[in-house]
XYZ file of N, CA and C in Angstrom:
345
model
N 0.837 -1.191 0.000
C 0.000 0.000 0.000
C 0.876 1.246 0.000
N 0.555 1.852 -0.654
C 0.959 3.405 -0.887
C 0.020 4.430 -0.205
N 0.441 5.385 0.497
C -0.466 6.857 1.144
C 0.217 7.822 0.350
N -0.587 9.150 0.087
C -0.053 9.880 -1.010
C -0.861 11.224 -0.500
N -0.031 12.098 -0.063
C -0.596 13.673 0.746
C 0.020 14.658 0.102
N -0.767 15.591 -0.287
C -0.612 16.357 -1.209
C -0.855 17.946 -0.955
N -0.176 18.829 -0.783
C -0.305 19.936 -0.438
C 0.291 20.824 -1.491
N -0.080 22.806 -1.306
C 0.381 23.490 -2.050
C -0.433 23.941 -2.830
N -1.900 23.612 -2.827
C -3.288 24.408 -3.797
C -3.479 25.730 -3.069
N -4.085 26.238 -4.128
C -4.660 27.838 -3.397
C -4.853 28.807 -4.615
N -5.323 29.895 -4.020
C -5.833 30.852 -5.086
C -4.815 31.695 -5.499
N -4.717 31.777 -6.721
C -3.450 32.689 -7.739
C -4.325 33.318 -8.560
N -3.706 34.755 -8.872
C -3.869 35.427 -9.996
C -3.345 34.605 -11.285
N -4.060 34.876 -13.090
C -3.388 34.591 -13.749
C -2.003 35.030 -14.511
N -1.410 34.029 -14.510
C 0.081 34.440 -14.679
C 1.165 34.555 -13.423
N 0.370 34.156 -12.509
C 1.581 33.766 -11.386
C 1.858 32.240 -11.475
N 2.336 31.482 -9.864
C 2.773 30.611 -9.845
C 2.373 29.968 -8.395
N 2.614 28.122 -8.236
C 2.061 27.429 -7.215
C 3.351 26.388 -7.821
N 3.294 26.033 -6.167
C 4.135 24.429 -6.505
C 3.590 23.513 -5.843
N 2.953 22.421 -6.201
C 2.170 21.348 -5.573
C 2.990 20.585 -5.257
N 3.512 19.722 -4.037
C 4.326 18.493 -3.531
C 2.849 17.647 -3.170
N 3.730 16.298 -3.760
C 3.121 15.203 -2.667
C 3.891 14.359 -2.172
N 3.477 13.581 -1.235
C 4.396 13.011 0.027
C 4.009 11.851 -0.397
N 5.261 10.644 -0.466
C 4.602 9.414 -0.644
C 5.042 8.299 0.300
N 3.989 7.812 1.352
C 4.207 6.639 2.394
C 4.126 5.851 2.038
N 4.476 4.184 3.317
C 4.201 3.090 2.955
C 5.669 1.992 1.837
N 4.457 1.410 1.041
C 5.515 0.746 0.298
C 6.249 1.458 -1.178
N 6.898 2.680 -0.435
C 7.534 3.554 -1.663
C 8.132 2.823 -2.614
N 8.765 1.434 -1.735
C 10.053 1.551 -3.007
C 9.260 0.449 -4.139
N 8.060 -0.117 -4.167
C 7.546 -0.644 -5.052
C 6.795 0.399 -6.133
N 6.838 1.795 -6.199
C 6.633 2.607 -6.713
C 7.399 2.753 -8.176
N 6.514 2.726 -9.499
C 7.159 2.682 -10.714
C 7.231 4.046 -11.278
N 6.395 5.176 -11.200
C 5.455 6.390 -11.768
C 4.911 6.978 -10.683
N 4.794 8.414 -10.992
C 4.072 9.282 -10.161
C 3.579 10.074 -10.919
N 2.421 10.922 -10.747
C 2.374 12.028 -11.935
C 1.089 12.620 -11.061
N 0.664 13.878 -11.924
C -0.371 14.783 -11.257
C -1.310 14.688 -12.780
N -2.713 14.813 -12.058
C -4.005 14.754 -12.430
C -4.557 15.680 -12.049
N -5.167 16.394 -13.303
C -6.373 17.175 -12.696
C -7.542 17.284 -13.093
N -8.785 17.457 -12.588
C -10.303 17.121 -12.833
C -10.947 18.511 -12.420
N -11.406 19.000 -13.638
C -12.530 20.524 -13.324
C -13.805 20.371 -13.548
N -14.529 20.886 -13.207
C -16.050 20.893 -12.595
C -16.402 20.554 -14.279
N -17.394 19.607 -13.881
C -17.882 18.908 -15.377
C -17.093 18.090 -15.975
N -15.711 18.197 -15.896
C -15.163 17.310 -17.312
C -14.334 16.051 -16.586
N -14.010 15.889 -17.555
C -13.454 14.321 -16.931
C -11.640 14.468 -16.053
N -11.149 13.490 -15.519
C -9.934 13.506 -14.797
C -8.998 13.784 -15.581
N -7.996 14.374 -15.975
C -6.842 14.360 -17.109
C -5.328 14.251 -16.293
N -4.762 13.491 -17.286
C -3.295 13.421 -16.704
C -2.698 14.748 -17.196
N -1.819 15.234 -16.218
C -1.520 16.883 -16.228
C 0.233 16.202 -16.576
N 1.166 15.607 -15.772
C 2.578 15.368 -16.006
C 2.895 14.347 -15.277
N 3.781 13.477 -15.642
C 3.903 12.419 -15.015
C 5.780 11.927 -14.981
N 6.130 11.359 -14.007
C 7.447 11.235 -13.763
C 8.012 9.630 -13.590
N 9.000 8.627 -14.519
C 8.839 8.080 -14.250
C 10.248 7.597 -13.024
N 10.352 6.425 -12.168
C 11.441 5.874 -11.422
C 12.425 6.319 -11.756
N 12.755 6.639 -13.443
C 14.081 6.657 -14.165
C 14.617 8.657 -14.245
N 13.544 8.920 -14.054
C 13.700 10.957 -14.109
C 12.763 10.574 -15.408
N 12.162 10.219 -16.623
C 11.450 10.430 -17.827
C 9.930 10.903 -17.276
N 9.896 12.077 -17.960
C 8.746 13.099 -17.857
C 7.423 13.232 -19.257
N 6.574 12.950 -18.655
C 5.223 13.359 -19.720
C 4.695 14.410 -19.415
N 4.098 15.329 -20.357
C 3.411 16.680 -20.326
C 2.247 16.274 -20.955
N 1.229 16.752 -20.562
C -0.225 17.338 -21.083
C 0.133 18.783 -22.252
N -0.152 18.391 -23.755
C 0.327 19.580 -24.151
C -0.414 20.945 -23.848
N -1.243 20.936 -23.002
C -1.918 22.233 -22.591
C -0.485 22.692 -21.731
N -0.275 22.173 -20.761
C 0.729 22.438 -19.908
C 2.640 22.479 -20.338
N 2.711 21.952 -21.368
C 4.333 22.079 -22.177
C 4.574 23.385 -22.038
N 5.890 23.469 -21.501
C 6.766 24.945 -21.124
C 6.089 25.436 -20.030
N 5.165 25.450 -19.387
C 4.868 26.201 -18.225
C 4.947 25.580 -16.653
N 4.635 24.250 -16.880
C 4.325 23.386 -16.019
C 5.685 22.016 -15.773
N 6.336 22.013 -14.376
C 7.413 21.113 -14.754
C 7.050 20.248 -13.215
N 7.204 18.728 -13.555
C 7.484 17.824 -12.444
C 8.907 17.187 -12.055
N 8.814 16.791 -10.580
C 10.459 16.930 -10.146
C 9.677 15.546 -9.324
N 10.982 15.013 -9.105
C 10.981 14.044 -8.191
C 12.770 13.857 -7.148
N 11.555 13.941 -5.984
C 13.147 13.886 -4.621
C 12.602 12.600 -4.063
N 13.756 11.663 -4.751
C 13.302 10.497 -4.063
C 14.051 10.310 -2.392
N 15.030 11.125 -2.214
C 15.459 10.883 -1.048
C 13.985 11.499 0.344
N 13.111 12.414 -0.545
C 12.417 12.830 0.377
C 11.042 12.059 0.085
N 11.034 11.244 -0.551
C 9.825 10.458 -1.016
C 8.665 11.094 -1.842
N 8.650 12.644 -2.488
C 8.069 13.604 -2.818
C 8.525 14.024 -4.482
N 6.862 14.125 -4.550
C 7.232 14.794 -6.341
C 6.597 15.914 -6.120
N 7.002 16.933 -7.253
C 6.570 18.539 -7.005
C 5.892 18.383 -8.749
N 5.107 19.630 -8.557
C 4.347 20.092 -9.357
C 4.465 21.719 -9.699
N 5.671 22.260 -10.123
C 5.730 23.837 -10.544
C 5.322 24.107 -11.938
N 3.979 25.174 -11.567
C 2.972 25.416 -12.646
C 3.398 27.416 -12.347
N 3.462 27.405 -13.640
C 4.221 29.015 -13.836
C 3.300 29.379 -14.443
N 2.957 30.659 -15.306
C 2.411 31.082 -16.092
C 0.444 31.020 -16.384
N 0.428 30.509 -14.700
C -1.024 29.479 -14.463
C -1.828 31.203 -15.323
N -3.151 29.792 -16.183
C -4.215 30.224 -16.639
C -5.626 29.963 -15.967
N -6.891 30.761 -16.463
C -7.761 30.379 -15.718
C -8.158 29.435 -16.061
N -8.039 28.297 -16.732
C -8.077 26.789 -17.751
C -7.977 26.077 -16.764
N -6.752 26.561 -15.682
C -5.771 25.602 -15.298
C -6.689 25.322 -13.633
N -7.768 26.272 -12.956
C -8.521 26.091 -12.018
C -9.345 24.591 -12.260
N -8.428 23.694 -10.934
C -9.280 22.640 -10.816
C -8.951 21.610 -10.012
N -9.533 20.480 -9.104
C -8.559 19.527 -8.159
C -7.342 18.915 -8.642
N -6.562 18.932 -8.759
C -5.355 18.760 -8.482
C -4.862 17.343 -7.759
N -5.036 15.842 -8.694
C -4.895 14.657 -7.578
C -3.756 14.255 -7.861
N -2.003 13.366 -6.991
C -1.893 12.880 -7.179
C -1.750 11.658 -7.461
N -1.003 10.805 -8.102
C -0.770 9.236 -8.425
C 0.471 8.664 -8.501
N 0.197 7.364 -8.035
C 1.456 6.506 -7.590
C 0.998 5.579 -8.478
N 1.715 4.896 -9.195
C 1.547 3.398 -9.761
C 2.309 2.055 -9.296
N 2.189 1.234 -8.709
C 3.297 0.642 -8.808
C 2.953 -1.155 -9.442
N 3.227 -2.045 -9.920
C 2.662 -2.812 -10.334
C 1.622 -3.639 -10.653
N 0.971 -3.751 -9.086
C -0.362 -3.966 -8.677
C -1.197 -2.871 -8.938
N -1.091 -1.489 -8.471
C -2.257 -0.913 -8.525
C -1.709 0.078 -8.670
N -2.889 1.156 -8.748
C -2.551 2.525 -8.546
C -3.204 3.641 -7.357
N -2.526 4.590 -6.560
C -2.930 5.256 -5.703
C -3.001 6.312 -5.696
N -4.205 7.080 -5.470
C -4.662 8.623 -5.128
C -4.437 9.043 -4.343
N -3.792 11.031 -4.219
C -4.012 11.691 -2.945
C -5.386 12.086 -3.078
N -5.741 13.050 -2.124
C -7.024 13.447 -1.494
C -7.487 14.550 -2.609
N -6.563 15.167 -3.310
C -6.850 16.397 -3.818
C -6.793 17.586 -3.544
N -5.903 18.610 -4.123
C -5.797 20.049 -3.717
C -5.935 20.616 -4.563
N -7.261 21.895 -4.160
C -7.352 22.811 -4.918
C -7.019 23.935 -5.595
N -6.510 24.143 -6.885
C -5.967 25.190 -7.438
C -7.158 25.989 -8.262
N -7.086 27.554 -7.997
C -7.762 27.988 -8.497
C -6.869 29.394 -8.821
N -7.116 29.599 -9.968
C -7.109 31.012 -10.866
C -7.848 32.010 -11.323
N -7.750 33.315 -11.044
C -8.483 33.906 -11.293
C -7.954 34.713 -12.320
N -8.903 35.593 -12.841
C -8.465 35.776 -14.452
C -8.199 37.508 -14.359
């Protein structure tokens, strides 16, 4: 089992900046992938960036050049620095752990932008 706590949402003007961390407990080191998801009122969940064991990074091309994920594995934590945030970009904020068996959710933090 994986636990996955996620902090760093809050309200921004557009065109500033937020850095989302999440914390990852439990059985870390069976952990393959991490990445951030986000889901806005009405539409469906979308993968926002994703990081894998090795440092290899996926972007959502909404988010290419603005938005970068990091991973500190000594601190068990991946970050989420979103620059240039739009009002598009207002919405929960989940992350994810994968590791062979399954996959695990944080709770969700809210980012919101105002325009």
């Amino acid at each position: 089992q994986v636990q996955l706590v996620e902090s760093g949402g809050g309200l921004v003007q557009a065109g500033g900046s937020l850095r989302l961390s999440c914390a990852a407990s439990g059985s870390i080191f069976s952990i393959n992938a991490m990445g951030w998801y986000r889901q806005a009122p009405g539409k469906q969940r979308e993968l926002v960036a994703a990081i894998t064991s090795g440092g290899s990074t996926n972007y959502a091309d909404s988010v290419k050049g603005r938005f970068t994920i990091s991973r500190d594995n000594a601190k068990n934590t991946v970050y989420l620095q979103m620059n240039s945030l739009k009002a598009e970009d207002t919405a929960v904020y989940y992350c994810n752990a994968d590791d062979a068996m399954s996959g695990y959710w944080g709770q969700g933090t809210q980012v919101t932008v105002s325009s």
